[in-house]
Amino acid sequence: QVQLVESGGGLVQAGASLRLSCVASGLTFENYNMGWFRQVPGKERDFVAAISRSSSTRYGDSVKDRFTISRDNAKNTVYLAMNSLRPEDTAVYFCAARRYTIPTTRDGNYWGQGTQVTVSS
């Protein structure tokens, strides 16, 4: 079965950087489009960034120019480099995989279990 395992979250101060990783198994990684979403309690899971099988990228408006998504097909891993972190970036970050389209919406994705990112002011 498909498994996505995130890591790299933590507690940082505003302005700091973090890099999240998501290792995928149970699928042919290079055939999947990958993405990152985030969720705070009581709110919907929101799109953050996505990368296609051909490595084209898309970003949510709130993270453009601060976050960078990348993938390493040899390691079955997708990354999210987060710079200039703000308190409003605090959330649980989820990795997503989708076979035929880029995962910019919540429907039709495989999901990881999430990793907590907390940004203090």
CSV table of N, CA, C and O in Angstrom, one decimal:
chain,number,residue,atom,x,y,z
A,1,GLN,N,0.8,-1.2,0.0
A,1,GLN,CA,0.0,0.0,0.0
A,1,GLN,C,0.9,1.3,0.0
A,1,GLN,O,2.0,1.2,0.4
A,2,VAL,N,0.3,2.3,-0.5
A,2,VAL,CA,1.0,3.6,-0.5
A,2,VAL,C,1.3,4.1,0.9
A,2,VAL,O,0.4,4.2,1.7
A,3,GLN,N,2.5,4.5,1.2
A,3,GLN,CA,2.9,5.1,2.4
A,3,GLN,C,3.7,6.4,2.2
A,3,GLN,O,4.6,6.4,1.4
A,4,LEU,N,3.3,7.5,2.8
A,4,LEU,CA,4.0,8.7,2.8
A,4,LEU,C,4.4,9.1,4.2
A,4,LEU,O,3.5,9.2,5.1
A,5,VAL,N,5.7,9.3,4.4
A,5,VAL,CA,6.2,9.6,5.8
A,5,VAL,C,6.9,10.9,5.8
A,5,VAL,O,8.0,11.1,5.2
A,6,GLU,N,6.3,11.9,6.5
A,6,GLU,CA,6.9,13.2,6.6
A,6,GLU,C,7.9,13.3,7.8
A,6,GLU,O,7.7,12.6,8.8
A,7,SER,N,8.8,14.2,7.7
A,7,SER,CA,9.7,14.5,8.8
A,7,SER,C,10.3,15.9,8.6
A,7,SER,O,10.1,16.5,7.5
A,8,GLY,N,10.9,16.4,9.6
A,8,GLY,CA,11.6,17.7,9.5
A,8,GLY,C,10.9,18.9,10.2
A,8,GLY,O,11.4,20.0,10.3
A,9,GLY,N,9.7,18.6,10.7
A,9,GLY,CA,9.0,19.7,11.4
A,9,GLY,C,9.7,20.0,12.8
A,9,GLY,O,10.6,19.3,13.2
A,10,GLY,N,9.2,21.1,13.4
A,10,GLY,CA,9.8,21.5,14.7
A,10,GLY,C,9.3,22.9,15.1
A,10,GLY,O,8.4,23.5,14.5
A,11,LEU,N,10.0,23.3,16.2
A,11,LEU,CA,9.7,24.7,16.7
A,11,LEU,C,10.8,25.6,16.4
A,11,LEU,O,12.0,25.3,16.7
A,12,VAL,N,10.5,26.7,15.7
A,12,VAL,CA,11.5,27.7,15.3
A,12,VAL,C,11.0,29.1,15.6
A,12,VAL,O,9.8,29.3,15.7
A,13,GLN,N,11.9,30.0,15.5
A,13,GLN,CA,11.5,31.4,15.7
A,13,GLN,C,11.2,32.0,14.3
A,13,GLN,O,11.7,31.5,13.3
A,14,ALA,N,10.4,33.1,14.3
A,14,ALA,CA,10.1,33.8,13.1
A,14,ALA,C,11.4,34.2,12.4
A,14,ALA,O,12.4,34.6,13.0
A,15,GLY,N,11.4,34.0,11.1
A,15,GLY,CA,12.5,34.4,10.2
A,15,GLY,C,13.5,33.2,10.0
A,15,GLY,O,14.3,33.3,9.1
A,16,ALA,N,13.3,32.1,10.7
A,16,ALA,CA,14.1,30.9,10.5
A,16,ALA,C,13.7,30.1,9.3
A,16,ALA,O,12.7,30.4,8.6
A,17,SER,N,14.5,29.1,9.1
A,17,SER,CA,14.2,28.1,7.9
A,17,SER,C,14.0,26.7,8.5
A,17,SER,O,14.6,26.3,9.5
A,18,LEU,N,13.3,25.9,7.7
A,18,LEU,CA,13.1,24.5,7.9
A,18,LEU,C,13.0,23.8,6.6
A,18,LEU,O,12.6,24.4,5.6
A,19,ARG,N,13.4,22.5,6.6
A,19,ARG,CA,13.2,21.7,5.4
A,19,ARG,C,12.5,20.5,5.8
A,19,ARG,O,12.9,19.7,6.6
A,20,LEU,N,11.3,20.3,5.2
A,20,LEU,CA,10.5,19.1,5.4
A,20,LEU,C,10.8,18.1,4.3
A,20,LEU,O,11.1,18.4,3.2
A,21,SER,N,10.8,16.8,4.7
A,21,SER,CA,11.0,15.7,3.8
A,21,SER,C,9.8,14.8,3.8
A,21,SER,O,9.1,14.6,4.9
A,22,CYS,N,9.5,14.1,2.7
A,22,CYS,CA,8.4,13.1,2.6
A,22,CYS,C,9.0,12.0,1.8
A,22,CYS,O,9.3,12.2,0.6
A,23,VAL,N,9.1,10.8,2.4
A,23,VAL,CA,9.5,9.6,1.7
A,23,VAL,C,8.3,8.8,1.4
A,23,VAL,O,7.5,8.5,2.2
A,24,ALA,N,8.3,8.4,0.1
A,24,ALA,CA,7.1,7.6,-0.4
A,24,ALA,C,7.5,6.2,-0.6
A,24,ALA,O,8.7,5.9,-1.1
A,25,SER,N,6.6,5.3,-0.4
A,25,SER,CA,6.8,3.8,-0.7
A,25,SER,C,5.5,3.3,-1.2
A,25,SER,O,4.4,3.9,-1.0
A,26,GLY,N,5.5,2.1,-1.8
A,26,GLY,CA,4.3,1.4,-2.3
A,26,GLY,C,3.8,2.0,-3.6
A,26,GLY,O,2.7,1.7,-4.0
A,27,LEU,N,4.6,2.9,-4.2
A,27,LEU,CA,4.2,3.4,-5.5
A,27,LEU,C,5.5,3.6,-6.4
A,27,LEU,O,6.6,3.6,-5.8
A,28,THR,N,5.3,3.8,-7.7
A,28,THR,CA,6.4,4.2,-8.6
A,28,THR,C,6.5,5.7,-8.5
A,28,THR,O,5.8,6.4,-9.2
A,29,PHE,N,7.5,6.2,-7.7
A,29,PHE,CA,7.5,7.6,-7.3
A,29,PHE,C,7.6,8.5,-8.6
A,29,PHE,O,6.9,9.5,-8.6
A,30,GLU,N,8.4,8.2,-9.5
A,30,GLU,CA,8.5,9.1,-10.7
A,30,GLU,C,7.2,9.2,-11.5
A,30,GLU,O,7.1,10.2,-12.3
A,31,ASN,N,6.3,8.4,-11.3
A,31,ASN,CA,5.0,8.5,-12.0
A,31,ASN,C,3.9,9.3,-11.2
A,31,ASN,O,2.8,9.4,-11.7
A,32,TYR,N,4.3,9.8,-10.1
A,32,TYR,CA,3.3,10.5,-9.2
A,32,TYR,C,3.7,12.0,-9.1
A,32,TYR,O,4.9,12.4,-9.0
A,33,ASN,N,2.6,12.8,-9.1
A,33,ASN,CA,2.7,14.2,-8.8
A,33,ASN,C,2.6,14.4,-7.3
A,33,ASN,O,1.8,13.7,-6.7
A,34,MET,N,3.4,15.3,-6.7
A,34,MET,CA,3.5,15.4,-5.3
A,34,MET,C,3.2,16.8,-4.8
A,34,MET,O,3.3,17.7,-5.5
A,35,GLY,N,2.8,16.8,-3.5
A,35,GLY,CA,2.4,18.2,-3.0
A,35,GLY,C,2.5,18.2,-1.5
A,35,GLY,O,2.7,17.2,-0.8
A,36,TRP,N,2.4,19.5,-1.0
A,36,TRP,CA,2.3,19.7,0.4
A,36,TRP,C,1.1,20.6,0.7
A,36,TRP,O,0.8,21.5,0.0
A,37,PHE,N,0.4,20.2,1.8
A,37,PHE,CA,-0.7,21.0,2.3
A,37,PHE,C,-0.4,21.2,3.8
A,37,PHE,O,0.4,20.6,4.4
A,38,ARG,N,-1.2,22.2,4.4
A,38,ARG,CA,-1.1,22.4,5.8
A,38,ARG,C,-2.5,22.7,6.4
A,38,ARG,O,-3.4,23.1,5.7
A,39,GLN,N,-2.5,22.4,7.7
A,39,GLN,CA,-3.8,22.5,8.4
A,39,GLN,C,-3.6,23.0,9.8
A,39,GLN,O,-2.7,22.5,10.5
A,40,VAL,N,-4.5,23.9,10.2
A,40,VAL,CA,-4.5,24.3,11.6
A,40,VAL,C,-5.8,23.8,12.2
A,40,VAL,O,-6.8,23.6,11.5
A,41,PRO,N,-5.9,23.6,13.5
A,41,PRO,CA,-7.1,23.1,14.1
A,41,PRO,C,-8.3,23.9,13.8
A,41,PRO,O,-8.3,25.2,13.9
A,42,GLY,N,-9.4,23.2,13.4
A,42,GLY,CA,-10.6,23.9,13.1
A,42,GLY,C,-10.8,24.5,11.7
A,42,GLY,O,-11.8,25.1,11.4
A,43,LYS,N,-9.7,24.4,10.9
A,43,LYS,CA,-9.7,24.9,9.6
A,43,LYS,C,-9.5,23.8,8.6
A,43,LYS,O,-9.0,22.7,8.9
A,44,GLU,N,-9.8,24.1,7.3
A,44,GLU,CA,-9.6,23.1,6.2
A,44,GLU,C,-8.1,23.0,5.9
A,44,GLU,O,-7.3,23.9,6.2
A,45,ARG,N,-7.8,21.9,5.3
A,45,ARG,CA,-6.4,21.6,4.9
A,45,ARG,C,-6.2,22.4,3.6
A,45,ARG,O,-6.9,22.3,2.6
A,46,ASP,N,-5.1,23.3,3.6
A,46,ASP,CA,-4.9,24.2,2.5
A,46,ASP,C,-3.7,23.8,1.7
A,46,ASP,O,-2.7,23.3,2.2
A,47,PHE,N,-3.8,24.1,0.4
A,47,PHE,CA,-2.7,23.9,-0.5
A,47,PHE,C,-1.5,24.8,-0.2
A,47,PHE,O,-1.6,26.0,0.0
A,48,VAL,N,-0.3,24.2,-0.3
A,48,VAL,CA,1.0,24.9,0.0
A,48,VAL,C,1.8,25.0,-1.3
A,48,VAL,O,2.2,26.0,-1.8
A,49,ALA,N,2.1,23.8,-1.8
A,49,ALA,CA,3.0,23.7,-3.0
A,49,ALA,C,2.8,22.3,-3.6
A,49,ALA,O,2.4,21.4,-3.0
A,50,ALA,N,3.1,22.2,-4.9
A,50,ALA,CA,3.1,21.0,-5.7
A,50,ALA,C,4.2,20.9,-6.7
A,50,ALA,O,4.6,22.0,-7.2
A,51,ILE,N,4.5,19.7,-7.1
A,51,ILE,CA,5.5,19.5,-8.1
A,51,ILE,C,5.1,18.3,-9.0
A,51,ILE,O,4.6,17.3,-8.5
A,52,SER,N,5.1,18.5,-10.3
A,52,SER,CA,4.7,17.5,-11.2
A,52,SER,C,5.7,16.4,-11.4
A,52,SER,O,6.9,16.5,-11.0
A,53,ARG,N,5.3,15.4,-12.2
A,53,ARG,CA,6.3,14.4,-12.5
A,53,ARG,C,7.5,14.9,-13.3
A,53,ARG,O,8.6,14.4,-13.2
A,54,SER,N,7.2,16.0,-14.1
A,54,SER,CA,8.3,16.6,-14.9
A,54,SER,C,8.9,17.8,-14.1
A,54,SER,O,9.7,18.5,-14.7
A,55,SER,N,8.6,17.9,-12.8
A,55,SER,CA,9.2,18.9,-11.9
A,55,SER,C,8.8,20.3,-12.2
A,55,SER,O,9.5,21.3,-11.7
A,56,SER,N,7.7,20.6,-12.8
A,56,SER,CA,7.1,21.9,-12.8
A,56,SER,C,6.4,22.1,-11.5
A,56,SER,O,5.9,21.2,-10.8
A,57,THR,N,6.4,23.4,-11.0
A,57,THR,CA,6.0,23.6,-9.6
A,57,THR,C,4.8,24.7,-9.6
A,57,THR,O,4.7,25.5,-10.5
A,58,ARG,N,4.1,24.6,-8.5
A,58,ARG,CA,3.0,25.6,-8.2
A,58,ARG,C,3.1,25.8,-6.7
A,58,ARG,O,3.4,25.0,-5.9
A,59,TYR,N,2.7,27.1,-6.4
A,59,TYR,CA,2.7,27.5,-5.0
A,59,TYR,C,1.4,28.2,-4.6
A,59,TYR,O,0.8,28.9,-5.4
A,60,GLY,N,1.0,28.1,-3.3
A,60,GLY,CA,0.0,28.9,-2.8
A,60,GLY,C,0.5,30.3,-2.6
A,60,GLY,O,1.7,30.6,-2.5
A,61,ASP,N,-0.5,31.3,-2.7
A,61,ASP,CA,-0.1,32.7,-2.7
A,61,ASP,C,0.7,33.1,-1.5
A,61,ASP,O,1.6,33.9,-1.5
A,62,SER,N,0.3,32.5,-0.3
A,62,SER,CA,0.9,33.0,0.9
A,62,SER,C,2.4,32.5,1.1
A,62,SER,O,3.1,33.0,2.0
A,63,VAL,N,2.8,31.6,0.3
A,63,VAL,CA,4.2,31.0,0.4
A,63,VAL,C,5.1,31.3,-0.7
A,63,VAL,O,6.3,30.9,-0.7
A,64,LYS,N,4.5,31.9,-1.8
A,64,LYS,CA,5.4,32.2,-3.0
A,64,LYS,C,6.6,33.0,-2.5
A,64,LYS,O,6.5,33.9,-1.7
A,65,ASP,N,7.7,32.7,-3.1
A,65,ASP,CA,9.0,33.4,-2.9
A,65,ASP,C,9.6,33.1,-1.5
A,65,ASP,O,10.7,33.7,-1.2
A,66,ARG,N,9.0,32.3,-0.7
A,66,ARG,CA,9.5,31.9,0.6
A,66,ARG,C,9.8,30.4,0.6
A,66,ARG,O,10.7,29.9,1.3
A,67,PHE,N,8.9,29.6,0.0
A,67,PHE,CA,9.0,28.2,0.1
A,67,PHE,C,9.4,27.6,-1.3
A,67,PHE,O,9.0,28.2,-2.3
A,68,THR,N,10.1,26.5,-1.3
A,68,THR,CA,10.5,25.8,-2.5
A,68,THR,C,10.3,24.3,-2.4
A,68,THR,O,10.8,23.7,-1.4
A,69,ILE,N,9.6,23.8,-3.4
A,69,ILE,CA,9.3,22.4,-3.4
A,69,ILE,C,10.3,21.7,-4.4
A,69,ILE,O,10.6,22.3,-5.5
A,70,SER,N,10.8,20.6,-4.1
A,70,SER,CA,11.7,19.8,-5.0
A,70,SER,C,11.5,18.3,-4.8
A,70,SER,O,10.8,17.9,-3.8
A,71,ARG,N,12.0,17.6,-5.7
A,71,ARG,CA,11.9,16.1,-5.6
A,71,ARG,C,13.2,15.4,-6.0
A,71,ARG,O,13.9,15.9,-6.8
A,72,ASP,N,13.4,14.3,-5.4
A,72,ASP,CA,14.6,13.4,-5.7
A,72,ASP,C,14.0,12.0,-6.0
A,72,ASP,O,13.7,11.3,-5.1
A,73,ASN,N,13.8,11.7,-7.3
A,73,ASN,CA,13.2,10.5,-7.7
A,73,ASN,C,14.1,9.3,-7.3
A,73,ASN,O,13.6,8.2,-7.0
A,74,ALA,N,15.4,9.4,-7.2
A,74,ALA,CA,16.3,8.3,-6.8
A,74,ALA,C,16.1,8.0,-5.3
A,74,ALA,O,16.3,6.8,-4.9
A,75,LYS,N,15.6,8.9,-4.5
A,75,LYS,CA,15.3,8.7,-3.1
A,75,LYS,C,13.9,8.6,-2.8
A,75,LYS,O,13.5,8.5,-1.6
A,76,ASN,N,13.0,8.6,-3.8
A,76,ASN,CA,11.5,8.6,-3.5
A,76,ASN,C,11.1,9.7,-2.5
A,76,ASN,O,10.3,9.4,-1.6
A,77,THR,N,11.7,10.8,-2.6
A,77,THR,CA,11.5,11.9,-1.6
A,77,THR,C,11.1,13.2,-2.3
A,77,THR,O,11.7,13.6,-3.3
A,78,VAL,N,10.2,13.9,-1.6
A,78,VAL,CA,9.8,15.2,-2.0
A,78,VAL,C,10.2,16.1,-0.8
A,78,VAL,O,10.0,15.7,0.4
A,79,TYR,N,10.7,17.3,-1.1
A,79,TYR,CA,11.1,18.3,0.0
A,79,TYR,C,10.3,19.5,-0.1
A,79,TYR,O,9.8,19.9,-1.1
A,80,LEU,N,10.2,20.2,1.1
A,80,LEU,CA,9.7,21.6,1.1
A,80,LEU,C,10.7,22.4,1.9
A,80,LEU,O,10.7,22.3,3.1
A,81,ALA,N,11.4,23.3,1.2
A,81,ALA,CA,12.3,24.2,1.9
A,81,ALA,C,11.5,25.5,2.3
A,81,ALA,O,10.9,26.1,1.4
A,82,MET,N,11.5,25.8,3.5
A,82,MET,CA,10.7,26.9,4.0
A,82,MET,C,11.6,28.0,4.6
A,82,MET,O,12.4,27.7,5.6
A,83,ASN,N,11.6,29.1,4.0
A,83,ASN,CA,12.5,30.3,4.5
A,83,ASN,C,11.6,31.4,5.0
A,83,ASN,O,10.4,31.5,4.7
A,84,SER,N,12.2,32.3,5.8
A,84,SER,CA,11.5,33.4,6.3
A,84,SER,C,10.2,33.1,6.9
A,84,SER,O,9.1,33.6,6.7
A,85,LEU,N,10.2,32.1,7.8
A,85,LEU,CA,9.0,31.6,8.4
A,85,LEU,C,8.3,32.6,9.3
A,85,LEU,O,9.0,33.4,10.0
A,86,ARG,N,7.0,32.6,9.3
A,86,ARG,CA,6.2,33.5,10.0
A,86,ARG,C,5.3,32.7,11.0
A,86,ARG,O,5.0,31.5,10.8
A,87,PRO,N,4.8,33.4,12.1
A,87,PRO,CA,3.9,32.7,13.0
A,87,PRO,C,2.7,32.1,12.3
A,87,PRO,O,2.2,31.0,12.7
A,88,GLU,N,2.2,32.8,11.2
A,88,GLU,CA,1.0,32.2,10.5
A,88,GLU,C,1.3,31.0,9.7
A,88,GLU,O,0.4,30.4,9.1
A,89,ASP,N,2.6,30.6,9.6
A,89,ASP,CA,2.9,29.3,8.9
A,89,ASP,C,2.8,28.2,9.9
A,89,ASP,O,2.9,27.0,9.4
A,90,THR,N,2.5,28.4,11.1
A,90,THR,CA,2.3,27.3,12.1
A,90,THR,C,1.1,26.5,11.7
A,90,THR,O,0.0,27.0,11.5
A,91,ALA,N,1.4,25.2,11.6
A,91,ALA,CA,0.4,24.2,11.1
A,91,ALA,C,1.0,22.8,11.1
A,91,ALA,O,2.2,22.6,11.3
A,92,VAL,N,0.1,21.8,10.9
A,92,VAL,CA,0.6,20.5,10.6
A,92,VAL,C,0.7,20.4,9.1
A,92,VAL,O,-0.2,20.8,8.3
A,93,TYR,N,1.8,20.0,8.6
A,93,TYR,CA,2.1,19.9,7.2
A,93,TYR,C,2.0,18.5,6.7
A,93,TYR,O,2.6,17.6,7.3
A,94,PHE,N,1.2,18.3,5.6
A,94,PHE,CA,0.9,17.0,5.1
A,94,PHE,C,1.5,16.8,3.7
A,94,PHE,O,1.4,17.7,2.9
A,95,CYS,N,2.1,15.7,3.4
A,95,CYS,CA,2.5,15.3,2.1
A,95,CYS,C,1.4,14.7,1.3
A,95,CYS,O,0.6,13.9,2.0
A,96,ALA,N,1.3,14.9,0.0
A,96,ALA,CA,0.2,14.4,-0.8
A,96,ALA,C,0.8,13.8,-2.1
A,96,ALA,O,1.8,14.3,-2.6
A,97,ALA,N,0.2,12.7,-2.6
A,97,ALA,CA,0.6,12.1,-3.8
A,97,ALA,C,-0.6,11.9,-4.7
A,97,ALA,O,-1.7,11.5,-4.2
A,98,ARG,N,-0.5,12.2,-6.0
A,98,ARG,CA,-1.6,11.9,-6.9
A,98,ARG,C,-1.1,11.5,-8.2
A,98,ARG,O,-0.1,12.0,-8.7
A,99,ARG,N,-1.7,10.5,-8.8
A,99,ARG,CA,-1.2,9.9,-10.0
A,99,ARG,C,-1.2,10.7,-11.3
A,99,ARG,O,-0.2,10.9,-12.0
A,100,TYR,N,-2.4,11.3,-11.6
A,100,TYR,CA,-2.5,11.8,-13.0
A,100,TYR,C,-2.6,13.3,-13.0
A,100,TYR,O,-2.4,13.9,-14.1
A,101,THR,N,-2.9,14.0,-11.9
A,101,THR,CA,-2.9,15.5,-12.0
A,101,THR,C,-2.1,16.0,-10.8
A,101,THR,O,-1.9,15.3,-9.8
A,102,ILE,N,-1.8,17.3,-10.9
A,102,ILE,CA,-1.0,17.9,-9.8
A,102,ILE,C,-1.9,18.1,-8.6
A,102,ILE,O,-3.0,18.6,-8.7
A,103,PRO,N,-1.5,17.7,-7.4
A,103,PRO,CA,-2.3,17.8,-6.2
A,103,PRO,C,-2.4,19.2,-5.6
A,103,PRO,O,-1.7,19.6,-4.7
A,104,THR,N,-3.3,20.0,-6.2
A,104,THR,CA,-3.5,21.4,-5.7
A,104,THR,C,-4.8,21.5,-4.9
A,104,THR,O,-5.1,22.5,-4.3
A,105,THR,N,-5.6,20.4,-4.9
A,105,THR,CA,-6.9,20.3,-4.2
A,105,THR,C,-6.8,19.1,-3.3
A,105,THR,O,-6.0,18.2,-3.4
A,106,ARG,N,-7.8,19.1,-2.3
A,106,ARG,CA,-7.7,18.0,-1.3
A,106,ARG,C,-8.2,16.7,-1.8
A,106,ARG,O,-7.8,15.6,-1.3
A,107,ASP,N,-9.0,16.6,-2.9
A,107,ASP,CA,-9.6,15.4,-3.3
A,107,ASP,C,-8.6,14.5,-4.1
A,107,ASP,O,-7.8,15.0,-4.8
A,108,GLY,N,-8.8,13.2,-3.8
A,108,GLY,CA,-8.0,12.2,-4.7
A,108,GLY,C,-6.6,12.0,-4.4
A,108,GLY,O,-5.8,11.6,-5.2
A,109,ASN,N,-6.1,12.4,-3.2
A,109,ASN,CA,-4.7,12.3,-2.8
A,109,ASN,C,-4.5,11.2,-1.9
A,109,ASN,O,-5.3,10.9,-1.0
A,110,TYR,N,-3.3,10.6,-1.9
A,110,TYR,CA,-2.8,9.8,-0.8
A,110,TYR,C,-2.2,10.8,0.1
A,110,TYR,O,-1.6,11.8,-0.3
A,111,TRP,N,-2.2,10.5,1.4
A,111,TRP,CA,-1.8,11.5,2.5
A,111,TRP,C,-0.8,10.8,3.4
A,111,TRP,O,-0.9,9.6,3.7
A,112,GLY,N,0.2,11.6,3.9
A,112,GLY,CA,1.0,11.2,5.0
A,112,GLY,C,0.3,11.5,6.3
A,112,GLY,O,-0.8,12.0,6.3
A,113,GLN,N,1.0,11.3,7.4
A,113,GLN,CA,0.4,11.5,8.7
A,113,GLN,C,0.6,12.9,9.2
A,113,GLN,O,0.0,13.3,10.2
A,114,GLY,N,1.5,13.6,8.6
A,114,GLY,CA,1.7,15.0,9.0
A,114,GLY,C,2.9,15.3,9.9
A,114,GLY,O,3.3,14.4,10.6
A,115,THR,N,3.4,16.5,9.8
A,115,THR,CA,4.5,16.9,10.7
A,115,THR,C,4.2,18.3,11.2
A,115,THR,O,3.8,19.1,10.4
A,116,GLN,N,4.4,18.5,12.5
A,116,GLN,CA,4.0,19.8,13.1
A,116,GLN,C,5.2,20.8,12.9
A,116,GLN,O,6.3,20.5,13.1
A,117,VAL,N,4.8,22.0,12.4
A,117,VAL,CA,5.7,23.1,12.3
A,117,VAL,C,5.1,24.3,13.2
A,117,VAL,O,3.9,24.6,13.0
A,118,THR,N,5.9,24.7,14.1
A,118,THR,CA,5.5,25.8,15.0
A,118,THR,C,6.5,26.9,14.9
A,118,THR,O,7.7,26.7,15.1
A,119,VAL,N,6.0,28.1,14.6
A,119,VAL,CA,6.8,29.3,14.4
A,119,VAL,C,6.5,30.3,15.5
A,119,VAL,O,5.3,30.8,15.5
A,120,SER,N,7.4,30.6,16.4
A,120,SER,CA,7.1,31.5,17.5
A,120,SER,C,7.5,33.0,17.0
A,120,SER,O,8.5,33.1,16.2
A,121,SER,N,6.8,33.9,17.6
A,121,SER,CA,7.1,35.3,17.3
A,121,SER,C,8.2,35.9,18.2
A,121,SER,O,8.6,35.4,19.1
